[in-house]
Amino acid sequence: MRAQPFPEHLTGWTAEQVRAAEAPLLAAGEPLMRRAAAALAEVVRDVLRGRGASVEQGPGILVLAGSGDNGGDALFAAAELAGEGARVSVLETGSRVHEGAAAAARAAGAHWVRLDDGLDHAAHDAAVILDGILGIGGDSPALRGDARTAVARIRELLHLDDPAIVNLNRDARAGRPAIVAVDLPSGVHADDGSVPDTTVLPADVTVTFGAVKAGLLREPAARYAGEVRLVELGLERA
């Protein structure tokens, strides 16, 4: 399943609408996470190809894995990419992680880093950073704790607070890791597009699953989303 560019004339879905549409599919046993992860992995391959690289060349990939389904999506995708030759580093940003996805990533050769041991090297070494920290759950999207600390550190390492860096053209941005957001950039509100704390990784590509979240179409969130690619999962809008 391939992610497709989002048709701009369509409207976004709220988080509640997405959850309601997913519920019958999940109850029927549809492997939505694995399908989303496979499409996410394909986007990473495409991003690498756009930079003249391939997974088989062993690029570094840093996965920021949160506690929810977004972290699971990112880890299953990372397992697929590690199995093809990518050097995958994983930073857990929450109190837990999707056990099955983490086991798959470890089995494929991914290794874990910590905020104080390995994050800086993994960020500098990465060709792609997968932002799988937060998804559509929760009342406030603002990052907290280790997740916020990790994003703040990566922003510092990549000089993302420097306007001269943020406004670089596409060719110049190819000198830093590509940032791929899983469903939506962590720290933006899925419905209203608010960004209560600007400690957010600005995505080059956002791979959104099932439906484009309404917040991705609204400012200020839209400026953090980059190119939005939609992965169809067969959701039906009520």
Coordinates of C-alpha atoms in Angstrom, one line a residue:
M1 CA 0.0 0.0 0.0
R2 CA 1.5 3.3 -1.0
A3 CA 0.9 6.7 0.5
Q4 CA -0.6 9.2 -1.9
P5 CA -0.3 13.0 -1.9
F6 CA -3.4 14.5 -0.2
P7 CA -6.0 16.0 -2.5
E8 CA -6.2 19.6 -1.3
H9 CA -9.9 20.0 -2.1
L10 CA -10.9 17.4 0.5
T11 CA -11.6 18.3 4.2
G12 CA -9.9 16.8 7.2
W13 CA -11.3 14.5 9.8
T14 CA -11.4 15.0 13.6
A15 CA -9.7 12.6 15.9
E16 CA -13.1 11.4 17.1
Q17 CA -14.2 10.7 13.5
V18 CA -11.1 8.7 12.8
R19 CA -11.4 6.6 16.0
A20 CA -15.1 5.9 15.2
A21 CA -14.3 4.8 11.7
E22 CA -11.4 2.6 12.8
A23 CA -13.4 0.8 15.5
P24 CA -15.3 -1.6 13.3
L25 CA -12.2 -2.5 11.3
L26 CA -10.2 -3.2 14.5
A27 CA -13.1 -5.2 15.9
A28 CA -13.0 -7.3 12.7
G29 CA -9.3 -8.0 13.1
E30 CA -8.0 -5.7 10.3
P31 CA -4.2 -5.3 10.8
L32 CA -4.4 -1.5 10.5
M33 CA -1.1 -0.9 12.3
R34 CA 0.9 -3.3 10.1
R35 CA -0.7 -1.8 7.0
A36 CA 0.2 1.7 8.2
A37 CA 3.7 0.6 9.1
A38 CA 4.3 -0.9 5.6
A39 CA 3.2 2.3 3.9
L40 CA 5.3 4.4 6.3
A41 CA 8.4 2.2 5.4
E42 CA 7.7 2.8 1.7
V43 CA 7.6 6.6 2.3
V44 CA 11.0 6.4 4.0
R45 CA 12.4 4.4 1.0
D46 CA 11.0 7.1 -1.3
V47 CA 12.5 9.9 0.8
L48 CA 15.9 8.2 0.7
R49 CA 15.6 7.7 -3.1
G50 CA 14.9 11.4 -3.4
R51 CA 18.2 12.0 -1.7
G52 CA 20.1 9.6 -3.9
A53 CA 20.3 6.9 -1.3
S54 CA 18.7 3.5 -0.6
V55 CA 17.9 1.4 2.4
E56 CA 20.4 -1.2 1.1
Q57 CA 23.2 1.3 1.5
G58 CA 22.7 1.2 5.3
P59 CA 21.5 4.7 6.1
G60 CA 21.0 5.7 9.7
I61 CA 17.4 6.0 10.8
L62 CA 16.4 7.4 14.2
V63 CA 13.0 6.4 15.6
L64 CA 11.4 8.5 18.3
A65 CA 8.9 6.0 19.7
G66 CA 6.1 7.1 21.9
S67 CA 3.8 5.0 24.1
G68 CA 0.9 4.8 21.7
D69 CA 0.0 3.4 18.3
N70 CA 2.2 6.0 16.5
G71 CA 5.2 4.5 18.3
G72 CA 4.1 1.1 17.2
D73 CA 3.6 2.2 13.6
A74 CA 7.1 3.7 13.6
L75 CA 8.7 0.6 15.2
F76 CA 7.1 -1.9 12.8
A77 CA 8.3 0.3 9.9
A78 CA 11.7 0.4 11.4
A79 CA 11.8 -3.3 11.7
E80 CA 11.1 -3.6 8.0
L81 CA 13.8 -1.1 7.1
A82 CA 16.3 -2.6 9.5
G83 CA 15.7 -6.0 7.9
E84 CA 16.7 -4.4 4.5
G85 CA 20.0 -3.0 5.8
A86 CA 19.1 0.3 7.5
R87 CA 21.0 1.1 10.8
V88 CA 18.1 1.8 13.1
S89 CA 18.4 3.6 16.4
V90 CA 15.4 3.8 18.7
L91 CA 14.7 6.3 21.5
E92 CA 11.7 5.5 23.7
T93 CA 10.1 8.8 24.7
G94 CA 7.3 7.5 27.0
S95 CA 6.7 5.3 29.9
R96 CA 6.2 2.2 27.7
V97 CA 6.3 1.1 24.1
H98 CA 4.3 -1.2 21.9
E99 CA 5.8 -4.6 22.9
G100 CA 5.2 -6.5 19.6
A101 CA 6.6 -3.7 17.5
A102 CA 9.6 -3.2 19.8
A103 CA 10.3 -6.9 19.7
A104 CA 10.1 -6.9 15.9
A105 CA 12.6 -4.0 15.7
R106 CA 15.0 -5.6 18.0
A107 CA 14.9 -8.9 16.1
A108 CA 15.6 -7.0 12.9
G109 CA 18.7 -5.4 14.4
A110 CA 17.6 -2.1 15.8
H111 CA 19.4 -0.8 18.8
W112 CA 18.2 1.4 21.6
V113 CA 19.7 4.8 22.7
R114 CA 19.0 7.0 25.7
L115 CA 18.8 10.8 26.1
D116 CA 22.1 10.8 27.8
D117 CA 23.7 7.9 25.9
G118 CA 23.6 7.8 22.1
L119 CA 20.9 10.3 21.1
D120 CA 23.3 12.9 19.8
H121 CA 25.3 10.4 17.7
A122 CA 22.1 8.8 16.3
A123 CA 20.7 12.2 15.4
H124 CA 23.9 13.3 13.6
D125 CA 24.2 10.0 11.9
A126 CA 20.6 9.8 10.7
A127 CA 19.5 10.2 7.2
V128 CA 15.8 10.0 8.4
I129 CA 14.2 10.8 11.7
L130 CA 10.8 9.2 12.3
D131 CA 8.7 11.2 14.7
G132 CA 6.3 8.6 16.3
I133 CA 6.0 10.3 19.7
L134 CA 2.3 11.4 19.8
G135 CA -0.8 10.7 17.8
I136 CA -4.4 11.8 17.9
G137 CA -5.0 10.9 21.6
G138 CA -5.0 13.2 24.6
D139 CA -6.4 16.6 25.3
S140 CA -3.3 18.6 24.9
P141 CA -0.7 17.8 22.2
A142 CA 2.2 19.7 24.0
L143 CA 5.2 17.5 24.6
R144 CA 6.3 16.8 28.1
G145 CA 9.1 15.1 30.0
D146 CA 11.6 13.1 28.1
A147 CA 9.7 13.6 24.8
R148 CA 10.1 17.3 25.0
T149 CA 13.7 17.1 26.1
A150 CA 14.5 14.8 23.2
V151 CA 12.8 17.1 20.6
A152 CA 14.4 20.2 22.1
R153 CA 17.8 18.5 21.9
I154 CA 17.3 17.4 18.3
R155 CA 16.2 20.9 17.3
E156 CA 19.4 22.2 18.9
L157 CA 21.6 19.7 17.1
L158 CA 20.0 20.4 13.7
H159 CA 19.9 24.1 14.3
L160 CA 16.1 24.2 13.7
D161 CA 15.7 27.3 15.8
D162 CA 17.9 29.3 13.4
P163 CA 15.7 31.0 10.8
A164 CA 18.5 30.8 8.3
I165 CA 18.4 27.0 8.6
V166 CA 14.6 26.7 8.8
N167 CA 14.1 28.6 5.5
L168 CA 16.7 26.7 3.5
N169 CA 15.6 25.5 0.1
R170 CA 15.0 21.8 -0.6
D171 CA 18.5 21.1 -1.8
A172 CA 20.1 22.7 1.2
R173 CA 17.8 20.8 3.6
A174 CA 19.2 17.6 2.1
G175 CA 22.3 18.2 4.2
R176 CA 20.3 17.4 7.4
P177 CA 18.2 14.4 8.3
A178 CA 14.8 14.2 6.6
I179 CA 12.0 14.4 9.3
V180 CA 9.1 12.1 8.7
A181 CA 6.1 12.6 11.0
V182 CA 4.0 9.5 11.8
D183 CA 0.3 10.5 11.3
L184 CA 1.0 14.1 12.4
P185 CA 3.9 16.1 13.8
S186 CA 4.1 15.5 17.6
G187 CA 3.0 18.6 19.4
V188 CA 0.3 19.8 17.0
H189 CA -3.4 19.5 17.7
A190 CA -5.1 16.9 15.5
D191 CA -8.4 18.9 15.3
D192 CA -7.8 22.6 15.5
G193 CA -4.2 22.9 14.4
S194 CA -3.0 24.7 17.5
V195 CA 0.6 24.4 18.6
P196 CA 0.7 25.2 22.4
D197 CA 4.5 24.7 22.6
T198 CA 6.7 25.2 19.6
T199 CA 9.1 22.4 20.7
V200 CA 8.0 20.4 17.6
L201 CA 10.1 18.8 14.9
P202 CA 9.0 20.4 11.6
A203 CA 8.3 17.5 9.2
D204 CA 9.5 17.3 5.6
V205 CA 6.8 14.7 5.1
T206 CA 3.8 13.8 7.2
V207 CA 2.4 10.3 6.6
T208 CA -1.2 10.4 7.8
F209 CA -3.2 7.2 8.2
G210 CA -6.8 6.5 7.2
A211 CA -7.8 10.2 6.8
V212 CA -6.1 13.6 6.8
K213 CA -6.5 15.1 10.3
A214 CA -8.2 18.4 10.2
G215 CA -5.4 20.1 12.2
L216 CA -2.9 19.4 9.4
L217 CA -4.9 21.8 7.2
R218 CA -4.9 24.6 9.7
E219 CA -2.3 27.1 10.8
P220 CA 0.0 27.0 12.7
A221 CA 0.1 23.2 12.5
A222 CA 0.2 23.2 8.7
R223 CA 3.6 24.9 8.6
Y224 CA 5.0 22.0 10.6
A225 CA 3.5 19.2 8.5
G226 CA 5.5 19.6 5.3
E227 CA 4.2 17.4 2.4
V228 CA 1.2 15.5 3.6
R229 CA 0.8 11.9 2.2
L230 CA -2.4 10.0 2.9
V231 CA -2.4 6.2 3.5
E232 CA -5.9 4.9 2.7
L233 CA -7.1 2.3 5.3
G234 CA -10.6 1.9 4.1
L235 CA -12.2 4.2 6.7
E236 CA -15.8 5.3 6.0
R237 CA -16.9 8.7 7.2
A238 CA -20.1 8.6 9.2

